[in-house]
Each structure stands twice: as structure tokens, then as C-alpha cells.
Coordinates of C-alpha atoms and ligand atoms in Angstrom, one line a residue:
Chain J
M333 CA 206.6 73.5 86.7
I334 CA 207.1 69.6 87.8
E335 CA 207.3 69.4 91.7
V336 CA 208.5 65.9 93.1
R337 CA 208.1 65.8 96.8
N338 CA 209.4 62.6 98.8
V339 CA 208.5 60.0 96.3
T340 CA 209.3 56.4 97.3
K341 CA 208.4 53.6 95.3
T342 CA 209.3 49.8 96.5
Y343 CA 208.7 46.6 94.9
G344 CA 208.3 43.7 97.6
S345 CA 211.8 44.7 99.7
T346 CA 213.5 46.7 97.1
R347 CA 213.4 50.6 97.2
V348 CA 213.7 51.7 93.8
L349 CA 213.0 55.5 94.5
D350 CA 213.6 56.3 97.7
D351 CA 212.5 59.8 99.0
V352 CA 213.1 61.9 95.7
S353 CA 212.3 65.4 95.5
L354 CA 213.0 67.8 92.5
T355 CA 211.8 70.7 90.7
I356 CA 211.8 70.8 87.0
V357 CA 211.4 74.5 85.8
P358 CA 209.0 75.1 82.8
G359 CA 210.9 75.8 79.1
G360 CA 213.5 73.6 78.6
V361 CA 215.1 70.2 78.2
T362 CA 215.9 68.4 81.0
S363 CA 217.8 65.0 80.5
I364 CA 217.8 62.4 83.3
I365 CA 221.2 60.3 83.2
G366 CA 221.8 57.1 85.6
A367 CA 223.1 53.3 85.1
N368 CA 220.6 50.6 84.2
G369 CA 217.8 50.0 87.3
A370 CA 218.6 53.5 88.9
G371 CA 215.2 54.4 88.7
K372 CA 214.8 56.6 86.0
S373 CA 212.1 55.2 83.8
T374 CA 210.1 54.4 87.5
L375 CA 210.1 58.4 88.1
L376 CA 209.3 59.4 85.0
S377 CA 206.4 56.6 84.9
I378 CA 205.4 58.1 88.1
I379 CA 205.6 61.7 87.1
G380 CA 203.5 60.6 84.1
R381 CA 201.0 58.9 86.1
L382 CA 201.3 55.7 84.3
L383 CA 202.5 54.1 87.9
P384 CA 201.5 54.9 91.4
A385 CA 204.0 56.1 94.1
D386 CA 203.9 54.2 97.4
S387 CA 204.0 57.6 98.8
G388 CA 205.2 61.3 98.1
R389 CA 203.3 63.7 95.7
V390 CA 203.9 64.9 92.2
T391 CA 202.4 68.0 90.5
V392 CA 202.7 69.6 87.4
D393 CA 201.6 73.2 87.2
G394 CA 200.1 72.9 90.6
L395 CA 197.8 69.6 89.5
D396 CA 198.4 66.6 91.3
V397 CA 198.7 63.8 88.7
T398 CA 197.0 61.0 90.4
T399 CA 193.8 63.4 91.0
T400 CA 193.6 65.4 88.5
P401 CA 191.3 64.2 85.7
G402 CA 192.9 62.1 82.9
A403 CA 191.4 64.0 80.1
T404 CA 192.6 67.5 81.4
L405 CA 195.9 66.2 82.3
A406 CA 196.3 64.5 78.7
K407 CA 196.2 68.3 77.2
R408 CA 198.8 68.9 79.2
L409 CA 201.4 66.4 79.5
A410 CA 202.5 63.6 77.5
V411 CA 204.6 60.5 78.2
L412 CA 206.2 58.0 76.4
R413 CA 207.4 54.6 78.1
Q414 CA 210.6 52.9 77.0
E415 CA 208.6 49.8 75.4
N416 CA 205.8 50.2 73.6
H417 CA 205.1 47.0 72.5
T418 CA 201.6 46.3 71.1
S419 CA 200.1 43.9 68.9
I420 CA 197.2 45.8 67.5
R421 CA 197.4 46.5 63.9
L422 CA 197.2 50.1 63.2
S423 CA 199.0 51.8 60.6
V424 CA 201.5 54.8 61.3
R425 CA 199.0 57.6 60.3
E426 CA 196.4 56.1 62.7
L427 CA 198.9 55.7 65.9
V428 CA 200.1 59.3 65.1
A429 CA 196.6 60.9 64.6
F430 CA 195.4 59.1 68.4
G431 CA 198.3 61.4 69.7
R432 CA 195.3 64.1 68.9
F433 CA 192.4 62.3 70.9
P434 CA 192.9 64.5 73.8
H435 CA 192.1 67.2 72.4
S436 CA 189.7 66.0 69.2
R437 CA 188.1 63.5 71.1
G438 CA 188.3 61.6 67.7
R439 CA 186.8 64.0 65.7
L440 CA 189.9 65.2 63.5
T441 CA 189.9 68.7 62.3
A442 CA 191.4 69.9 59.6
A443 CA 194.2 71.4 61.6
D444 CA 194.7 68.1 63.8
L445 CA 195.0 66.2 60.3
A446 CA 197.7 69.2 59.4
T447 CA 199.1 68.7 62.9
V448 CA 199.1 64.9 62.4
D449 CA 200.9 65.4 58.4
E450 CA 203.9 67.5 59.7
A451 CA 204.8 65.3 62.3
I452 CA 205.1 62.2 60.1
A453 CA 206.8 64.6 57.6
Y454 CA 209.0 65.5 60.1
F455 CA 210.2 62.0 61.2
E456 CA 210.5 60.7 57.6
L457 CA 207.6 58.6 58.0
E458 CA 205.5 59.6 54.9
E459 CA 206.8 56.7 53.0
F460 CA 205.3 54.0 55.4
A461 CA 202.4 56.5 56.8
D462 CA 199.6 53.8 55.7
R463 CA 201.9 50.6 56.6
Q464 CA 201.0 48.6 60.0
L465 CA 203.1 49.2 63.1
D466 CA 204.4 45.6 63.1
Q467 CA 205.6 46.1 59.3
L468 CA 208.1 48.6 60.6
S469 CA 211.6 48.5 61.5
G470 CA 212.5 49.0 65.6
G471 CA 213.5 52.6 64.9
Q472 CA 210.8 53.8 62.3
R473 CA 208.5 52.1 65.1
Q474 CA 210.1 54.2 67.6
R475 CA 209.7 57.4 65.2
A476 CA 206.0 56.8 65.2
H477 CA 205.4 56.8 68.7
V478 CA 207.3 59.5 69.5
A479 CA 205.7 61.5 66.6
A480 CA 202.0 60.8 68.3
V481 CA 203.5 61.8 71.4
L482 CA 204.8 65.1 70.2
C483 CA 201.4 65.4 68.1
Q484 CA 199.4 65.6 71.5
D485 CA 201.0 69.2 71.7
T486 CA 201.4 69.4 75.6
D487 CA 203.3 71.8 77.6
Y488 CA 205.1 68.8 79.0
V489 CA 206.6 66.4 77.4
L490 CA 208.4 63.1 78.9
L491 CA 210.1 60.5 77.1
D492 CA 211.7 57.3 78.2
E493 CA 214.8 56.7 76.2
P494 CA 213.4 58.6 72.6
L495 CA 216.2 57.7 70.9
N496 CA 216.1 53.7 71.3
N497 CA 217.0 52.2 68.0
L498 CA 217.4 55.5 66.2
D499 CA 220.3 55.9 63.8
M500 CA 222.3 58.5 64.6
R501 CA 220.9 61.1 61.9
H502 CA 217.3 60.4 63.4
S503 CA 218.8 60.9 66.6
V504 CA 220.4 64.0 66.2
Q505 CA 216.9 65.6 64.4
M506 CA 214.9 64.3 67.3
M507 CA 217.1 66.2 69.6
R508 CA 216.8 69.3 67.6
R509 CA 213.3 69.1 67.2
L510 CA 212.8 68.3 71.2
R511 CA 215.3 71.5 71.5
R512 CA 213.3 73.8 69.4
M513 CA 210.2 73.1 71.0
A514 CA 211.5 74.2 74.0
R515 CA 213.2 77.2 72.7
D516 CA 210.5 78.5 70.3
F517 CA 207.0 77.0 72.3
A518 CA 208.3 76.9 75.8
K519 CA 207.6 73.2 76.3
T520 CA 209.2 71.7 79.1
V521 CA 211.0 68.3 77.9
V522 CA 212.2 65.5 79.9
L523 CA 214.0 62.8 78.6
V524 CA 215.8 59.9 79.9
V525 CA 218.8 59.5 78.1
H526 CA 221.8 57.3 77.8
D527 CA 224.4 58.8 75.4
I528 CA 225.9 61.6 78.0
N529 CA 226.9 63.2 75.0
F530 CA 223.3 63.8 73.5
A531 CA 222.3 65.0 77.1
S532 CA 225.5 67.3 77.2
C533 CA 224.7 68.7 73.8
H534 CA 221.1 68.8 73.9
S535 CA 220.0 69.8 77.2
D536 CA 219.4 72.8 79.6
E537 CA 219.7 70.9 82.6
V538 CA 220.8 67.4 83.8
I539 CA 219.6 65.1 86.5
A540 CA 221.9 62.3 87.5
M541 CA 220.4 59.2 89.4
R542 CA 221.9 56.6 91.0
D543 CA 220.5 53.6 93.3
G544 CA 216.9 54.9 93.5
G545 CA 218.2 58.4 94.6
V546 CA 219.0 61.7 92.7
V547 CA 222.9 62.4 93.0
A548 CA 222.9 66.0 91.2
Q549 CA 220.6 68.3 89.5
G550 CA 222.0 71.3 87.3
P551 CA 222.8 73.2 84.4
T552 CA 224.4 70.4 82.0
A553 CA 227.8 72.1 81.8
E554 CA 228.1 72.0 85.8
L555 CA 227.3 68.4 85.8
M556 CA 229.6 67.1 82.7
T557 CA 232.3 66.6 84.7
P558 CA 234.7 63.4 85.1
E559 CA 234.0 63.1 88.7
L560 CA 230.3 63.4 88.9
L561 CA 230.2 61.3 86.0
S562 CA 232.1 58.4 87.4
T563 CA 230.0 58.6 90.4
V564 CA 227.2 58.2 88.6
F565 CA 228.1 55.4 86.2
D566 CA 231.3 53.6 88.1
L567 CA 233.4 54.2 85.1
D568 CA 236.1 56.5 84.4
I569 CA 235.1 59.1 81.7
A570 CA 237.2 61.8 80.7
V571 CA 235.4 64.9 79.3
H572 CA 236.6 67.4 76.7
D573 CA 235.6 70.5 75.3
I574 CA 235.0 69.9 71.5
D575 CA 233.6 72.7 69.3
G576 CA 232.0 74.5 72.6
N577 CA 230.4 71.0 74.0
R578 CA 231.3 69.0 76.6
I579 CA 231.9 65.3 75.2
G580 CA 232.2 62.7 77.6
V581 CA 235.1 59.7 76.0
Y582 CA 234.7 56.0 77.8
Y583 CA 235.2 53.6 74.9
S584 CA 238.6 52.3 75.3
Chain N
M61 CA 193.4 65.9 52.5
S62 CA 196.2 64.3 51.8
P63 CA 196.2 61.7 48.9
S64 CA 196.8 58.9 51.3
T65 CA 194.1 59.7 53.4
G66 CA 191.8 59.9 50.2
R67 CA 193.0 56.3 49.3
R68 CA 192.2 55.2 53.2
W69 CA 188.7 56.2 52.1
E70 CA 188.2 54.7 49.5
V71 CA 189.3 51.1 51.1
R72 CA 187.1 51.5 53.5
E73 CA 184.2 52.4 51.0
R74 CA 184.9 49.8 48.8
H75 CA 184.5 47.0 51.6
L76 CA 181.4 48.3 52.8
A77 CA 180.1 48.0 49.2
L78 CA 181.6 44.7 49.0
A79 CA 179.8 43.6 52.2
V80 CA 176.3 45.1 51.4
L81 CA 176.5 43.7 48.0
L82 CA 176.9 40.3 50.0
L83 CA 173.9 40.7 52.0
V84 CA 171.5 42.2 49.9
P85 CA 171.0 39.0 47.7
A86 CA 171.7 36.6 50.6
A87 CA 168.9 38.5 52.6
F88 CA 166.6 38.2 49.4
A89 CA 167.0 34.7 49.3
S90 CA 166.3 34.3 53.1
L91 CA 163.0 35.5 52.5
F92 CA 161.8 32.9 50.2
V93 CA 163.5 29.8 51.3
G94 CA 161.9 27.6 53.7
A95 CA 159.2 24.6 54.4
G96 CA 156.3 26.8 53.2
E97 CA 156.4 27.6 49.5
L98 CA 156.8 31.4 49.0
S99 CA 158.0 33.2 45.9
P100 CA 158.3 37.2 45.4
L101 CA 155.0 36.1 42.8
D102 CA 152.6 35.1 45.5
L103 CA 153.1 38.4 47.1
L104 CA 152.2 40.1 44.0
R105 CA 149.0 37.9 43.8
A106 CA 147.7 39.5 46.9
D107 CA 147.5 36.2 48.4
S108 CA 146.7 36.8 52.0
G109 CA 148.4 33.3 53.1
A110 CA 151.7 34.5 51.4
A111 CA 151.4 38.1 53.2
L112 CA 150.9 36.5 56.4
L113 CA 153.8 34.1 56.1
L114 CA 156.2 37.0 55.3
L115 CA 155.1 39.3 57.7
E116 CA 154.7 36.8 60.6
S117 CA 157.6 34.3 60.0
R118 CA 160.1 35.0 57.1
L119 CA 160.9 38.7 58.1
P120 CA 161.2 38.3 61.8
R121 CA 163.4 35.6 60.9
L122 CA 165.4 37.8 58.5
L123 CA 165.7 40.7 61.0
A124 CA 166.8 38.6 63.8
I125 CA 169.6 36.7 61.9
L126 CA 170.9 40.1 61.0
L127 CA 170.4 41.6 64.3
A128 CA 172.0 39.0 66.0
G129 CA 174.7 38.5 63.4
T130 CA 175.7 42.2 63.6
A131 CA 175.6 42.1 67.5
M132 CA 177.6 38.9 67.7
S133 CA 180.4 39.9 65.6
V134 CA 180.9 43.7 67.0
A135 CA 181.0 42.0 70.3
G136 CA 183.7 40.0 69.1
L137 CA 185.3 42.6 67.8
V138 CA 185.0 45.0 70.8
M139 CA 186.4 42.1 73.1
M140 CA 189.3 41.1 71.2
H141 CA 190.3 45.0 71.6
I142 CA 189.5 45.1 75.4
T143 CA 191.4 42.1 76.2
R144 CA 194.2 42.7 73.6
N145 CA 193.9 39.0 72.2
R146 CA 192.7 38.6 68.7
F147 CA 191.2 34.9 69.8
V148 CA 189.3 36.2 73.0
S149 CA 185.2 36.2 72.0
P150 CA 182.5 35.3 74.0
S151 CA 182.9 31.8 72.2
T152 CA 186.0 31.3 73.8
A153 CA 185.9 32.9 77.0
G154 CA 183.1 31.5 78.9
T155 CA 180.5 34.4 78.1
T156 CA 178.2 32.2 76.3
E157 CA 178.3 29.5 78.7
S158 CA 178.1 31.5 81.2
A159 CA 174.9 33.6 79.9
V160 CA 173.1 30.1 78.9
L161 CA 173.8 28.9 82.9
G162 CA 172.1 32.4 83.5
V163 CA 169.2 31.9 81.5
F164 CA 168.9 28.3 83.2
V165 CA 169.1 29.8 86.4
A166 CA 166.5 32.4 85.6
T167 CA 164.1 29.7 84.2
A168 CA 164.8 26.6 86.7
F169 CA 165.1 28.6 90.2
L170 CA 163.8 32.0 89.9
G171 CA 160.6 30.8 87.6
A172 CA 161.3 33.8 85.5
E173 CA 158.7 34.2 82.9
S174 CA 159.5 37.0 80.9
V175 CA 162.5 37.1 78.5
M176 CA 163.3 40.9 79.9
V177 CA 164.3 39.2 83.7
K178 CA 165.8 35.8 81.6
M179 CA 168.2 38.2 79.7
V180 CA 168.9 40.4 82.9
V181 CA 170.0 37.5 84.6
A182 CA 171.8 36.2 81.8
L183 CA 173.6 39.2 81.5
G184 CA 175.0 39.1 84.7
F185 CA 176.0 35.6 84.7
A186 CA 177.9 36.5 81.4
L187 CA 179.7 39.6 82.9
L188 CA 180.8 37.5 86.3
G189 CA 181.9 34.4 84.0
T190 CA 183.8 37.0 81.8
L191 CA 185.4 38.2 84.8
F192 CA 186.1 35.6 86.2
F193 CA 188.0 34.2 82.9
L194 CA 189.6 37.2 83.0
W195 CA 191.0 36.9 86.7
V196 CA 192.4 33.3 85.7
L197 CA 194.3 35.0 82.8
R198 CA 196.0 37.4 85.0
R199 CA 197.0 34.4 87.2
L200 CA 198.7 32.2 84.2
T201 CA 202.1 32.2 83.7
F202 CA 202.1 30.9 80.6
A203 CA 199.6 33.2 78.6
D204 CA 200.3 32.5 75.0
V205 CA 198.1 34.0 72.4
I206 CA 196.7 30.2 71.5
V207 CA 196.6 29.1 75.4
V208 CA 194.3 31.8 76.1
P209 CA 191.2 30.8 74.0
L210 CA 191.6 27.3 74.8
V211 CA 191.5 27.9 78.8
G212 CA 188.5 29.7 77.9
I213 CA 186.9 26.9 75.8
M214 CA 187.9 24.6 79.0
L215 CA 186.2 27.2 81.1
G216 CA 182.9 27.1 79.1
G217 CA 183.3 23.4 79.0
V218 CA 183.1 23.4 82.6
I219 CA 180.3 25.9 83.0
T220 CA 178.2 23.9 80.2
A221 CA 178.8 20.7 82.3
V222 CA 177.4 22.0 85.7
T223 CA 174.4 23.5 83.6
T224 CA 173.5 20.5 82.0
F225 CA 174.0 18.7 85.2
F226 CA 171.4 20.6 86.9
A227 CA 169.2 21.1 83.6
Y228 CA 168.9 17.0 83.9
R229 CA 168.2 17.0 87.7
A230 CA 165.5 19.7 86.5
D231 CA 164.3 18.1 83.6
L232 CA 164.9 21.1 81.3
L233 CA 167.3 19.4 78.9
Q234 CA 164.5 20.5 76.2
S235 CA 164.7 23.9 77.2
L236 CA 168.7 24.0 77.7
S237 CA 169.0 23.1 74.2
A238 CA 167.1 26.4 72.5
W239 CA 169.7 28.3 74.6
T240 CA 172.6 26.2 73.1
N241 CA 171.7 25.6 69.9
G242 CA 171.1 28.5 68.0
D243 CA 168.2 28.4 66.1
F244 CA 165.9 31.0 63.7
S245 CA 163.2 28.4 62.8
S246 CA 161.3 29.3 66.0
V247 CA 161.7 33.1 65.4
L248 CA 158.3 34.5 65.4
R249 CA 156.8 38.0 64.9
G250 CA 156.2 39.1 69.1
R251 CA 159.2 36.3 69.6
Y252 CA 162.4 38.2 68.6
E253 CA 162.2 41.9 69.4
L254 CA 164.4 42.0 72.4
L255 CA 166.8 41.8 69.9
W256 CA 166.5 45.3 68.7
L257 CA 168.2 46.2 72.0
T258 CA 171.5 44.4 70.7
A259 CA 171.3 47.2 67.7
A260 CA 171.7 49.6 70.7
V261 CA 174.3 48.2 72.3
T262 CA 176.3 48.0 68.4
V263 CA 175.5 51.8 68.1
G264 CA 176.8 52.2 71.7
C265 CA 180.6 50.4 70.5
Y266 CA 180.3 52.6 67.6
L267 CA 179.9 55.9 69.7
Y268 CA 183.0 54.3 71.9
A269 CA 185.2 52.4 69.2
N270 CA 187.9 55.0 69.6
R271 CA 188.2 54.4 73.3
F272 CA 187.9 50.8 72.8
T273 CA 191.1 50.9 70.2
V274 CA 193.2 53.3 72.2
A275 CA 192.8 50.5 75.3
G276 CA 193.5 48.0 72.7
V277 CA 197.0 49.7 71.9
G278 CA 197.7 48.9 75.8
R279 CA 197.2 50.7 79.1
D280 CA 199.8 53.4 79.0
F281 CA 198.8 54.8 76.3
A282 CA 195.4 54.9 77.1
V283 CA 196.0 56.6 80.3
N284 CA 198.7 59.0 78.3
L285 CA 195.5 59.9 76.2
G286 CA 193.5 60.7 79.3
V287 CA 191.5 57.6 78.6
H288 CA 189.8 55.8 81.3
Y289 CA 191.3 52.6 81.1
D290 CA 189.8 50.5 83.4
R291 CA 186.4 51.9 82.9
V292 CA 186.5 51.4 79.2
V293 CA 187.4 47.8 79.5
N294 CA 184.4 47.4 82.4
L295 CA 181.8 49.1 79.6
G296 CA 183.1 47.0 76.6
L297 CA 182.5 43.6 79.3
F298 CA 178.8 44.7 80.0
L299 CA 178.0 45.7 76.3
V300 CA 179.4 42.2 74.9
S301 CA 177.9 40.2 78.2
A302 CA 174.5 42.1 77.4
T303 CA 174.7 41.4 73.5
T304 CA 175.3 37.4 74.4
A305 CA 172.7 37.6 76.9
A306 CA 170.2 38.9 74.4
V307 CA 171.0 36.5 71.7
V308 CA 171.5 33.5 74.0
V309 CA 167.9 34.2 75.3
T310 CA 166.1 34.9 72.0
V311 CA 168.0 32.5 69.7
G312 CA 170.4 30.8 71.4
N313 CA 174.0 30.5 71.2
I314 CA 175.6 30.8 67.4
P315 CA 179.4 29.6 68.1
F316 CA 182.3 31.2 66.9
I317 CA 180.9 33.9 64.9
G318 CA 182.4 36.5 67.5
L319 CA 185.8 35.0 66.7
V320 CA 185.7 34.2 62.8
V321 CA 184.2 37.2 61.7
P322 CA 186.4 40.3 63.4
N323 CA 189.3 38.0 63.1
L324 CA 189.0 38.0 59.2
V325 CA 187.8 41.5 58.6
T326 CA 190.8 42.9 60.9
L327 CA 193.3 40.4 58.9
L328 CA 191.8 42.6 55.9
L329 CA 191.8 46.2 57.4
G330 CA 193.7 46.5 60.3
D331 CA 192.3 47.2 64.1
N332 CA 191.2 50.5 64.2
L333 CA 187.8 49.7 66.0
R334 CA 186.1 53.1 63.9
R335 CA 186.8 52.0 60.5
V336 CA 186.1 48.3 60.6
L337 CA 183.3 48.3 63.1
P338 CA 180.6 48.9 60.1
V339 CA 182.5 46.3 57.6
T340 CA 182.4 43.6 60.8
A341 CA 178.8 44.6 61.6
L342 CA 177.6 43.8 57.8
A343 CA 180.3 40.8 57.6
G344 CA 178.7 39.3 60.3
A345 CA 174.9 39.5 59.6
A346 CA 176.1 38.2 56.0
F347 CA 177.7 35.2 57.5
V348 CA 174.6 34.2 59.9
L349 CA 172.3 34.7 57.0
A350 CA 174.6 32.7 54.5
C351 CA 174.8 29.8 57.6
D352 CA 170.9 30.2 57.8
V353 CA 170.4 29.6 54.3
V354 CA 172.5 26.4 53.9
G355 CA 170.9 25.0 57.1
R356 CA 167.5 25.6 55.0
V357 CA 168.6 24.6 51.9
V358 CA 170.8 21.3 52.4
R359 CA 168.2 18.9 53.8
H360 CA 165.0 20.8 52.5
P361 CA 162.5 20.6 53.9
Y362 CA 164.1 19.7 57.0
E363 CA 166.0 22.5 58.6
I364 CA 169.6 22.2 60.1
P365 CA 170.1 25.0 63.2
V366 CA 172.3 27.6 62.7
E367 CA 174.5 26.5 65.6
T368 CA 175.6 23.6 63.7
V369 CA 176.6 25.0 60.4
A370 CA 178.1 28.4 62.3
G371 CA 179.9 25.7 64.2
V372 CA 181.3 23.7 61.6
V373 CA 182.4 26.6 59.3
G374 CA 183.9 28.6 62.6
S375 CA 185.8 26.0 64.2
V376 CA 187.5 25.1 60.7
V377 CA 188.3 28.7 60.1
F378 CA 189.4 29.1 63.8
L379 CA 191.9 26.7 63.3
L380 CA 193.3 28.1 60.1
L381 CA 193.5 31.3 61.6
V382 CA 195.3 29.3 65.0
L383 CA 197.7 27.6 62.1
R384 CA 198.3 31.1 60.7
V385 CA 199.6 32.6 63.9
R386 CA 202.0 29.6 64.6
R387 CA 203.0 30.3 60.8
V388 CA 203.9 33.8 61.5
A389 CA 205.3 33.5 64.6
G390 CA 207.2 30.7 63.9
Ligands
ATP144 N1 207.8 45.8 88.2 C1 208.6 45.7 88.8 N2 208.9 44.6 89.6 C2 210.0 44.3 90.5 N3 210.8 45.1 90.5 C3 211.0 46.8 89.5 C4 209.8 46.4 88.5 N4 210.0 47.6 87.7 C5 211.1 47.9 87.6 N5 211.8 47.0 89.1 C6 213.3 47.3 89.3 O1 213.2 48.5 89.7 C7 214.8 49.0 89.3 C8 214.4 50.6 88.6 O2 213.7 50.0 87.1 P1 213.9 51.1 86.4 O3 213.0 50.9 85.1 O4 213.0 52.5 86.6 O5 215.3 51.5 85.9 P2 216.1 52.5 84.5 O6 216.6 53.7 85.5 O7 214.8 52.9 83.9 O8 216.9 51.5 84.4 P3 217.0 51.4 82.7 O9 218.5 52.0 82.1 O10 217.5 49.8 82.3 O11 215.9 51.8 82.0 C9 215.4 48.1 88.6 O12 216.4 47.5 89.7 C10 214.2 47.2 88.2 O13 215.2 45.6 88.6
MG145 MG1 214.4 52.6 81.9

């Protein structure tokens, strides 16, 4: 269980997160939606202990993320930022293999290597496995980073816009994989998504944010309403039932 | 094991073999080149003078070269990871110059006699100088890959100027040049053994290789994997400073090696430290050895210090590397 209690974050005089409290129950996919600058990445980074909060507390299965030893937490919680620029020259396989670091401490067992190979295969990276990261396209690099995080095989996985740069097919494959992880292995997946329809089709729960606060949280179907979506995004969004999914239409 | 993993191993071993292949003849040549005549045949003739020359001078010199070359290039490799800039090395971050200042202070003001004391003081100064450089970097708005080492070189220049001023006042310019100009000609048995410390440091770097690589990818990546980022960076700075101090105290500064060797090796093999560290170590040893042999042969029977040879070769390669970055980026 992820528990966020009264978390506040301020940059200068701007309050980016204003007294946010929420609970994410284990086992399931939760999507965080909201406009640019709503505070989604800030919240996710604080939960993933990449960023310190000014005040408040975050616990994961009762472990305070700021005080639990990093090595302990790394076996339970994995987090990927929105931007993952690095100038280091590693091959895709090397990067993905580092995902096993919390478990292997650098000594990869046969099982570790099998996990790495499986992730590389699932994200269709075999062809580039021995290529340096800086010789990949944006979407290929994104897939490599997500593969590394998933190799960590943690109970909690936090992903900030994992669909960044991905084409439709790879987006769908990634969402299917996350859903399967949640369903078959009781993993808790929290992601920030901009495409509300991916959020709608693949998540169990949605958290809607606006101006540093949580506007609504609940089962996906309940939140996919024109009223809520238009308050969150300041945009007229029609919602239709198509093939059993709630689909938002806002293109024209 | 998958086929591609197998191929990776092959690449690694081939490069290691190549480095060893370069190193062995150079090492052999080094033993038998110098002002005093010495050939392998002399040793067979049970000539006690030849054996003495070998044991007292040539062998210590060879070991000092191998140790210093290995340690400085590995230090450069680690530094480039923890600062996440491939042009930051002990020669381009004020580390070496601070170490020289440290030895000078230990000798002139603290009256230190033992190399151990000198080294510890040099280590302290090297660490402080490097931390100051990193502090400046954080305040730099225009932290371009190439501007960063130039700032480091400038900082080193300022520190050297300070050292020179005080050395001049204290009438110690002569001793100062022993630390600024790396030179193996005065290495004798009993005067280089401190360098074995750098071998321990190099082993330490190898044990921490994965952590340095993880830190090199970025802070968030490291934190996510449960690696204590700040601790790893600080440990790296400490190891780099220790190596630099030991080398400066025993043989003097060998410029640019910590920059040139790791850059060339990682250009070929990528940045995974575990994988490239052994190759870098061997290549560094070979590079210094080659510089030393060249310095001994060019004006035989006189010697050109290794600092000069390494400085010329190193600065040319540095320039080429900088131009390459410009080309790739532009
Ligand atoms: N380092 C920083 N310094 C100052 N302000 C910041 C900093 N990082 C973020 N902000 C501000 O905090 C607010 C929330 O940022 P955050 O990255 O959490 O938004 P987001 O919801 O993830 O947006 P996006 O959809 O664009 O990714 C923004 O207004 C942003 O300008
Ligand atoms: Mg964001």
C-alpha cells in the first residue's frame, strides 16, 4: 500500500503540491492524469524518493521512503522519470541488466540473465541489444529504460509517462504488459499518462490532478465523465462507450 | 548464455589480449634501455654489476611506470563517471595542481620528511581542490562539455601560480619541479614503494565499478537502484585524490594520461566500468611506458622527462577529442 500524507512541495513562492493525501491499494494499475504543470511528476518523484518533500510523509508498505535504506527500498519499489537523458555510453543490454542490480549487486546469475533477455525480447529490443543507447531512436531508448525498470521486478512500479515517444503498437504492448503484471503478479503499477484513453482502457483506478492538488480519485469508469475531464483539463471532452471502454473524444 | 552475451566476452578478451601484447615488449624494452649499458646477455654472464643495475634501478623504474600509468588512467576513468563529463580528469579539475600544492605545503611549512606525511597532506589538498572545482561547476550557468575542463585547467593554473609564488619565496623551485615534472629517472629501490598503494586503490575502483557506472548514468538512476549516490561520488573523489597524491609525491605529475587513455578506451568499448577498467589499466601502463621509452631513446644518453612526452602526446590527443565532440555535436 502506498500512503501519501499531507505532502507539500514549494519551489520559491509557487506551491507545486498543496497538502496532498492519498492511498493507492496494492495490486492494480493506477493512472495519474492532469494538465501540464499539475504536479504529477513531482508527486511521483516524491513517492519514488527521487525528490524530497517539504513536509508530509510517504510510506510504501509501511516503510517511510525517506528513511528506509535505499538498497532495501530498491527491491520493492522502482521508479522511472519522465526524462532519462544520459551521456554515458552503455549498450541496451547493459542498461537493462543494471535493473537487476538491487538483487544481484552486480553478479548476474543465470536467472538474472534470463530476466534481462526476456525483457529485451518483450520490448522488441533484440536487434539493438548490443547497440549504445545514444544510437537508438527516442522510442527505442524509452523502451530500454522501461525494460530496465521492469527487470527490477519490484512490487511497486512507478512510471512517469512510459508511453513517451512510443508508436501505437508499442504503447498498447506496454500497457498490456503492465496490466498483466498487476493481474498475474499482484504488482502495483502507478503511471502518469497523457492519453486519457490509454488510462481509461488499461487502468483500474484514476487519480486526477490539477494545480498541485488531487481533484478526484476512483475507479476508472466513474472518473471517465465529461464533467470531470473538462474540469481537469479545461477542455470539452465527449465520452463514448465503444467496445465496452469509455473513450474520450476531444480532437475537434 | 545467449549468443550476444558470448560475443561481448569475446570483444573484451580480445582487447585485453591486445593491451597485454603491447605492454610486454614495451616493458622488456624499458628494462634494457638507459644511460648505463645493459642487455639480457649481461645478466646471463653472472655479471654482478648488471644484476645490481637491474634490481636497484631498472626494475623499480619499470614497476613505478606500470603502477603510475595504471593508477592515473583508472583514476581518470572513475572521475569521468562520477562527474559525468568525459573531459574531467585529475589534470583538468585542479586535482593534480592541488596535490602539488599539498606536497609543497607539507615540505615547506610543515617540515615533513616522510613521503607518507607528504602524501596524506597532498591527498587532503587534492580532495579540497577537486571539491572546490565541483562547487564552481555547480555555479556555472554555461556548463558545456568543453567549457568544464577549460575551467578546470584555469583553476589548476591559478593554483600552480600560487604554489610557484611561495616556492620562489621559500627558495624551493628546484624541489617543486620534481613534483610538477613527472620523471622516472630518479626512481630507485626504496623510493617508489608508496606507489603500491595505488594498486590497492585501483582494486578498490574495480570492486566499486558497477556503482560508479550506475552513478555515471545519473543520480535518479542510481537512487532508484538503491545506490547511495553521494556516498559513491565522494568515495570516487577520495580514491582519485589518493592516486593523484601518491603519484605526485613519488614520481611527479604525468599530465593528461587520466584524460586521454580512458577517453580512447571508452570510445572503443563503451562506458561500462567493470568491462573497460582492466583494459584502461593496461592501456594506461602501456601509454606511460611508451612515453618513458621514447623519452629515453630520443636524446640518448640524455633523458626527456616523461612529463614532457606525455604532455605533448596528451595535449594533441585531447585537442583531437575536443574537435571530435564539436564535429559530432555540430
Ligand atoms: N525544479 C523546479 N523549479 C521550479 N519549478 C519547478 C521545478 N520542477 C517543477 N516545477 C514546477 O512545478 C510544477 C509541477 O511540475 P510537474 O513536473 O510535477 O508537472 P507535471 O504535472 O508532471 O507536468 P507535465 O505534464 O508537463 O509533465 C510546474 O508548474 C513546474 O513549472
Ligand atoms: Mg511530468
